Short mmCIF file of C-alpha atoms in Angstrom, two decimals:
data_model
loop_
_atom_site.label_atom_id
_atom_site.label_comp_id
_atom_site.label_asym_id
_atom_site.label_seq_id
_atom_site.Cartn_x
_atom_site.Cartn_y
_atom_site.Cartn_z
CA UNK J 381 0.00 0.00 0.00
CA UNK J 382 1.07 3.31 -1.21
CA UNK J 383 1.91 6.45 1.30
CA UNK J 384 -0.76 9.40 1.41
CA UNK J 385 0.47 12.59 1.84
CA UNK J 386 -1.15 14.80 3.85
CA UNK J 387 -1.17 18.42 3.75
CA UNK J 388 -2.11 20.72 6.32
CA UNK J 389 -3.42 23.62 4.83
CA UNK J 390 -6.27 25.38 7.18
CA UNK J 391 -4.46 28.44 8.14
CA UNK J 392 -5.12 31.35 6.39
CA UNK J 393 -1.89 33.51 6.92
CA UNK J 394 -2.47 35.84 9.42
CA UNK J 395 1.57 37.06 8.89
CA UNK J 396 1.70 36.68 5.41
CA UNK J 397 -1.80 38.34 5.10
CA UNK J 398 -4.03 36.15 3.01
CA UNK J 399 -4.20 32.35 1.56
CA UNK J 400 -1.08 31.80 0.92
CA UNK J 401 -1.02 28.12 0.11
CA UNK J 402 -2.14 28.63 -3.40
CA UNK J 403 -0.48 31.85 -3.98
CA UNK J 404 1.26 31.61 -7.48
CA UNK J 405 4.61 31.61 -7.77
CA UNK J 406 6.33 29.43 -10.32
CA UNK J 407 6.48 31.16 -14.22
CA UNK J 408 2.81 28.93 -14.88
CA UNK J 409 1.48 30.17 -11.76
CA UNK J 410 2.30 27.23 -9.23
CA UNK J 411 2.20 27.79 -5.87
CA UNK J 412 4.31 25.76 -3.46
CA UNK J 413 1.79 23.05 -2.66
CA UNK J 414 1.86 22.17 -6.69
CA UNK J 415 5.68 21.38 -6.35
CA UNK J 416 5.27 19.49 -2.97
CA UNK J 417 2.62 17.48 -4.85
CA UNK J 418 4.49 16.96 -7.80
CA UNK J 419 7.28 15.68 -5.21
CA UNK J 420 5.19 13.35 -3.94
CA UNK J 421 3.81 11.47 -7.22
CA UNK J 422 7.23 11.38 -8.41
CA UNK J 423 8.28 9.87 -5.22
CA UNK J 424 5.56 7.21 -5.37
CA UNK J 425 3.20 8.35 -3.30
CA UNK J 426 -0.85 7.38 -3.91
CA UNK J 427 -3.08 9.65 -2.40
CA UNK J 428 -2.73 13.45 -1.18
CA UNK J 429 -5.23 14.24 1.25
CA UNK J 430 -5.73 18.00 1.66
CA UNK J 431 -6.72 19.48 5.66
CA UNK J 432 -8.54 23.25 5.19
CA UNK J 433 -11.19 25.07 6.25
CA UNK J 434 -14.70 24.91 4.80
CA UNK J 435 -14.63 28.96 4.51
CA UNK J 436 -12.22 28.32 1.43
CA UNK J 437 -12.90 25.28 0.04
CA UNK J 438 -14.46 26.10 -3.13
CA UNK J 439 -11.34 28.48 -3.98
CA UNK J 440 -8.97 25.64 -2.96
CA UNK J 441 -10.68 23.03 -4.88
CA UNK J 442 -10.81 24.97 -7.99
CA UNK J 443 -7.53 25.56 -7.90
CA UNK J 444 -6.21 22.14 -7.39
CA UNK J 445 -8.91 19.53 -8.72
CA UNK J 446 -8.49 20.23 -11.92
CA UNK J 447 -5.12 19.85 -12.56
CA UNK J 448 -4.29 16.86 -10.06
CA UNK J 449 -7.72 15.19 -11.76
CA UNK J 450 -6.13 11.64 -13.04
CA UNK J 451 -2.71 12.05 -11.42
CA UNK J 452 -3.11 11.43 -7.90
CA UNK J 453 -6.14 10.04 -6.20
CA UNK J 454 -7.32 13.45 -4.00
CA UNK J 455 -9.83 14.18 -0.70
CA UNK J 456 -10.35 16.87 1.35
CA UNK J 457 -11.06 16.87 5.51
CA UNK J 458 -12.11 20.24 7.49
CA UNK J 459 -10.17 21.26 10.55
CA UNK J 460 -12.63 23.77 12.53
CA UNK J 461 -13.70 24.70 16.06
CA UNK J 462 -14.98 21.68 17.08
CA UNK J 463 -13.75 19.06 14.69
CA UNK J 464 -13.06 16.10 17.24
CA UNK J 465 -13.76 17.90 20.42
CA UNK J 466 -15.93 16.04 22.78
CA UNK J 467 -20.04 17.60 22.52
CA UNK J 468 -19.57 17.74 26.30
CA UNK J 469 -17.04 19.93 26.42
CA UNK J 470 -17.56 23.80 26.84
CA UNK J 471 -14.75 25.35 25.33
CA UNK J 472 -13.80 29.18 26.13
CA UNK J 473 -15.92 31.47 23.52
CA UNK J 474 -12.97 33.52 22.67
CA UNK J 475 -11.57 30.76 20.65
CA UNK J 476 -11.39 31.37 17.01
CA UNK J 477 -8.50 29.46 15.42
CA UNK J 478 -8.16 25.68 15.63
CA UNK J 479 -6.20 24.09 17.95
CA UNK J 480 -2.81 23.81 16.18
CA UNK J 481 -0.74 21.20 13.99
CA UNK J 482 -2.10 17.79 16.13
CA UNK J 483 -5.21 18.83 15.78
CA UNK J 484 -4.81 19.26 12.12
CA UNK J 485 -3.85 15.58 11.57
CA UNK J 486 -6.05 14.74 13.30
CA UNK J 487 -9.13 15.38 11.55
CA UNK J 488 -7.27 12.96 9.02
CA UNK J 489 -8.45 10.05 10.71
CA UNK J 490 -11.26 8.51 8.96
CA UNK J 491 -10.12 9.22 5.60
CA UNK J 492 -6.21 7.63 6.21
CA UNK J 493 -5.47 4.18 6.79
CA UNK J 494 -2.10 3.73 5.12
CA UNK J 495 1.87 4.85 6.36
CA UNK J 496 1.46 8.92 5.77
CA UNK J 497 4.04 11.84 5.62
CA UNK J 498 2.51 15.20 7.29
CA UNK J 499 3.52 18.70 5.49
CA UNK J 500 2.71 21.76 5.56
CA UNK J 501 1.27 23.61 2.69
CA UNK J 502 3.11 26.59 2.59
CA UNK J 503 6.47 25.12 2.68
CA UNK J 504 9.35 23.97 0.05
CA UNK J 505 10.90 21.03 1.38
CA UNK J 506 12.96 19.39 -1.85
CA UNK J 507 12.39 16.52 -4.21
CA UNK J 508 14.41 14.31 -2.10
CA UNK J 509 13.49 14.42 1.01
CA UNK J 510 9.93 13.15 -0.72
CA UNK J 511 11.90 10.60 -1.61
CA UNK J 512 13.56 10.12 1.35
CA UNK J 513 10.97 9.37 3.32
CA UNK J 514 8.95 7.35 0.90
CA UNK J 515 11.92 4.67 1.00
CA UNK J 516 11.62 4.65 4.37
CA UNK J 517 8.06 3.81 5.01
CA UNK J 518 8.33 1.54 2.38
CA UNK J 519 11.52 -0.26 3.78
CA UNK J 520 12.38 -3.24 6.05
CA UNK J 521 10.41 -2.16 8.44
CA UNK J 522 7.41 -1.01 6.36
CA UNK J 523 4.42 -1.91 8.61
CA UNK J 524 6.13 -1.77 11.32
CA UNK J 525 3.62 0.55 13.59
CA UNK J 526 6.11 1.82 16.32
CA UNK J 527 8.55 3.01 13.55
CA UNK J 528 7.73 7.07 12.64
CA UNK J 529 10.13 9.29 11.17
CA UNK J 530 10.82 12.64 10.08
CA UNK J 531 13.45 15.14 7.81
CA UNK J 532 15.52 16.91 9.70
CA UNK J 533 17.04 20.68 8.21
CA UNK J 534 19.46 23.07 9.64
CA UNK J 535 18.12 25.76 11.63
CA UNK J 536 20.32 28.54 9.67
CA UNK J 537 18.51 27.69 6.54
CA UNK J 538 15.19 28.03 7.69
CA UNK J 539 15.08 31.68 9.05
CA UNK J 540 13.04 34.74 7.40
CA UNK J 541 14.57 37.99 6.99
CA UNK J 542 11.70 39.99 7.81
CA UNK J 543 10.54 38.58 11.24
CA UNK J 544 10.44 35.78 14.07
CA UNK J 545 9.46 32.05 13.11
CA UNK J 546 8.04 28.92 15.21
CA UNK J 547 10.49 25.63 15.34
CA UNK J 548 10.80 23.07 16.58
CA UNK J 549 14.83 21.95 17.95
CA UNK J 550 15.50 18.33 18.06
CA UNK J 551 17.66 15.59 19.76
CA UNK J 552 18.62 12.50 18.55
CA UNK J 553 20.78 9.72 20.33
CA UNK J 554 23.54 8.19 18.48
CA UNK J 555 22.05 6.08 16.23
CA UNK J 556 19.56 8.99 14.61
CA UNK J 557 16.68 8.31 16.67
CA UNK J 558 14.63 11.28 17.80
CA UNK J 559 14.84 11.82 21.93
CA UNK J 560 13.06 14.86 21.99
CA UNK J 561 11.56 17.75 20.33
CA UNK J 562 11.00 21.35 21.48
CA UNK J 563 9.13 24.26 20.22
CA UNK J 564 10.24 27.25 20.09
CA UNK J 565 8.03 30.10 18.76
CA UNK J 566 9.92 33.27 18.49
CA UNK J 567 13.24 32.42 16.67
CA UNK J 568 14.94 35.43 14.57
CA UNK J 569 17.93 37.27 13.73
CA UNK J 570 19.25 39.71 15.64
CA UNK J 571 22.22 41.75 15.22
CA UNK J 572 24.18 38.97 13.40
CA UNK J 573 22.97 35.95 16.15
CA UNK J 574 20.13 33.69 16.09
CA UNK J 575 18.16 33.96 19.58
CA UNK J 576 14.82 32.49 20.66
CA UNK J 577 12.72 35.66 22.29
CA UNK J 578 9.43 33.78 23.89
CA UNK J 579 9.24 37.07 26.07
CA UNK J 580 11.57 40.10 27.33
CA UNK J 581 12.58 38.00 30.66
CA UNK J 582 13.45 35.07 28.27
CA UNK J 583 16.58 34.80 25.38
CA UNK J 584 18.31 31.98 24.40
CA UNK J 585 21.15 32.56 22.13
CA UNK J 586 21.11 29.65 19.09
CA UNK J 587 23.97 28.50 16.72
CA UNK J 588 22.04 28.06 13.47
CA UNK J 589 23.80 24.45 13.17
CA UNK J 590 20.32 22.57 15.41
CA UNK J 591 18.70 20.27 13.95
CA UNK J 592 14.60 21.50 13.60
CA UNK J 593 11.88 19.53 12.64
CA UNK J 594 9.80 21.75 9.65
CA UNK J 595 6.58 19.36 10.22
CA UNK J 596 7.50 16.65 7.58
CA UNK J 597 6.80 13.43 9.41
CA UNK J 598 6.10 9.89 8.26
CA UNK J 599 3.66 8.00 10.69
CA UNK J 600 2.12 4.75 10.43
CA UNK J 601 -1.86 4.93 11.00
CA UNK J 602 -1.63 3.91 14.62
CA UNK J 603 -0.80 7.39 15.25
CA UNK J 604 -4.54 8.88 14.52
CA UNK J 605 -5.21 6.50 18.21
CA UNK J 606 -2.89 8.46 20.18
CA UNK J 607 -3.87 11.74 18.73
CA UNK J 608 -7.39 11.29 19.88
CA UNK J 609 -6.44 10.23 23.05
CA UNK J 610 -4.36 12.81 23.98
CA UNK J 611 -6.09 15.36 21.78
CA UNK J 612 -9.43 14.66 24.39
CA UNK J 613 -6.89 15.47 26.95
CA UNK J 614 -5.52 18.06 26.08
CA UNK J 615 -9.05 20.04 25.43
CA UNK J 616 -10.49 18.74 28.82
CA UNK J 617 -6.99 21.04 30.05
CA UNK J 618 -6.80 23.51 28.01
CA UNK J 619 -10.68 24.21 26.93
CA UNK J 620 -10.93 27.53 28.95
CA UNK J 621 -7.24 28.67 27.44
CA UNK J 622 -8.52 30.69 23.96
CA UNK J 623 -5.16 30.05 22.41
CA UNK J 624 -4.13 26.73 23.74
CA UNK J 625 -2.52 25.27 20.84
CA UNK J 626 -1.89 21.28 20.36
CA UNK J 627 1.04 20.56 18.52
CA UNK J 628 2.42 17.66 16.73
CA UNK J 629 5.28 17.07 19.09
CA UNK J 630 3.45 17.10 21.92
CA UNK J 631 2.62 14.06 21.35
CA UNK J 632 5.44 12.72 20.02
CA UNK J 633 7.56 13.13 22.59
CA UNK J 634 5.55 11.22 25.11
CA UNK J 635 4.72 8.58 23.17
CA UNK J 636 9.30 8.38 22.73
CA UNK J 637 9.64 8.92 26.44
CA UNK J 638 7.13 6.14 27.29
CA UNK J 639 8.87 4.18 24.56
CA UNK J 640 5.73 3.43 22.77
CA UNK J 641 7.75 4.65 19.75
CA UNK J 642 11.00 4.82 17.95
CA UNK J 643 11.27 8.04 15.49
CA UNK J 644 14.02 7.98 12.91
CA UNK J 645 15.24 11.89 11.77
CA UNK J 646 16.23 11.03 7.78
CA UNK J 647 19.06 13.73 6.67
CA UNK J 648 18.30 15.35 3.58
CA UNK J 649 20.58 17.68 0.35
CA UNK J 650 17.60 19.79 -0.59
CA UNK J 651 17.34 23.09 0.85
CA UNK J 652 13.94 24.11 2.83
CA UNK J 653 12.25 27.45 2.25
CA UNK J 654 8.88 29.11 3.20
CA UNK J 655 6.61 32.22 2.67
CA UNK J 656 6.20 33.15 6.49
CA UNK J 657 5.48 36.83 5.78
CA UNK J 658 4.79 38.49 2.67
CA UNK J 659 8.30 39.89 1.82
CA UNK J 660 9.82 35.99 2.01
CA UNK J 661 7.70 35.88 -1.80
CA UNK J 662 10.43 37.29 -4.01
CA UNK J 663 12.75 34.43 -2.27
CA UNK J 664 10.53 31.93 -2.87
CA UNK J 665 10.10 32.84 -6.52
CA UNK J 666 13.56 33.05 -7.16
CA UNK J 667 14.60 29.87 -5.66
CA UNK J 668 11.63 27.78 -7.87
CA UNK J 669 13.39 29.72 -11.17
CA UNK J 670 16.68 28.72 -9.86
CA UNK J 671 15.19 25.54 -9.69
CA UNK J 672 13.98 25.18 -13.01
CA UNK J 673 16.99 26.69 -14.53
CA UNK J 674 18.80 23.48 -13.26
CA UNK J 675 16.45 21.10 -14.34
CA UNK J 676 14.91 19.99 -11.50
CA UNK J 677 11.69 20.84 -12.34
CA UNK J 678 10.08 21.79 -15.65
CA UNK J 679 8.60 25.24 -16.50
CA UNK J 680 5.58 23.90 -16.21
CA UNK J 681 4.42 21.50 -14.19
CA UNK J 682 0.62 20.15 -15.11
#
């Protein structure tokens, strides 16, 4: 059985100020999700299963259906308010966004029942590491439903120029095996050094060399259990918290420290990029026509 990819695609860009995952960049007016699908089918992958909101749908389905129509088999899940929260459950009123990356996956459930890799929609991650993974759930230990995995990149080359960014630092034991992950969500230049700001009684200074997970994981299906379990949790805890936010490694790393699971960070060549805020666009555009100039893509991709 094939991978799925899944894409999580349900935030609208507050930063970058609009809906970024389908904003056109390439010369036949690709955005970055075409090239991370185009990735995938190369790679081998059989299904791409797209998480959004209902609000945009239509204007995401128009501009994907089409062209993917025949390719790769397609569906679409809805991450909102109350997707997967417990009925019984009064949540605070001032909620308005989702409840983060886990939660995104999460909503996944019913529609995936095969080894899947977990992206985000709005970022370049590189033919290979596609690949990369792909071998790897499909390896010697394909089926195998305590082996997940993940590409790792280099913090350094996965900064904006034109303001903070959320990641997530990793450790690994000696053999490549993730021990634990940590989030940190206000990571930026400043003054020539890379420091992590949460507040003003709070700096850590970085060296650009950490390893950072970019949300491209490969899970077996076994994982959509322990979401839900500690999803329920984590509402029951957090429901009167407006921005409470469940992410993916939260769950992760419990499930490693209770050694439920053994998490393999994959090195990849390619170089990751992203459109954060609106001034990282004329990067990203430039990179894809760098791109295409050495032949790893064409000029067109459907």
């Amino acid at each position: 059985m094939k991978p799925t990819l899944l894409i999580l695609a349900a935030g609208m860009g507050s930063r970058y100020g609009g809906l970024k995952q389908v904003d056109p960049l390439g010369p036949g007016g690709e955005a970055i999700i075409d090239y991370s699908i185009f990735d995938a089918i190369r790679a081998g992958f059989g299904k791409v299963v797209f998480v959004i909101r209902k609000s945009f749908a239509e204007a995401f389905k128009q501009s994907l259906d089409k062209k993917l129509k025949g390719k790769i088999e397609t569906a679409y899940v809805y991450q909102e308010l109350d997707s997967f929260v417990p009925a019984s459950m009064a949540v605070s009123p001032a909620r308005q966004k989702p409840w983060g990356t886990g939660h995104a996956v999460l909503v996944a459930k019913n529609v995936v029942h095969e080894p899947f890799v977990v992206i985000n929609a709005d970022d370049f991650y590189g033919p290979k590491s596609y690949k990369i993974l792909f071998d790897y759930l499909m390896g010697p230990d394909k089926g195998a439903e305590n082996h997940y995995s993940m590409v790792g990149y280099g913090l350094e080359n996965t900064l904006s120029e034109f303001g903070s960014v959320s990641r997530g630092v990793c450790q690994t034991n000696q053999m490549g095996f993730l021990k634990t992950v940590v989030e940190h969500t206000h990571i930026e230049r400043v003054g020539g050094n890379i420091i992590n700001k949460p507040d003003e009684n709070n700096i850590m200074e970085l060296t650009g060399k950490e390893i950072v997970s970019m949300n491209i994981w490969g899970f077996q299906p076994n994982y959509f259990e322990y979401l839900e379990t500690y999803f329920t949790r984590f509402v029951k805890e957090n429901a009167t918290n407006p921005k409470a936010e469940f992410y993916i490694p939260f769950v992760v790393n419990d499930l490693i420290k209770k050694e439920l699971i053994k998490l393999k960070v994959l090195q990849t060549p390619d170089q990751w990029f992203g459109i954060t805020y609106k001034e990282d666009r004329e990067n990203a555009v430039a990179r894809i026509e760098q791109l295409i100039h050495e032949g790893v893509y064409p000029s067109s991709l459907w």
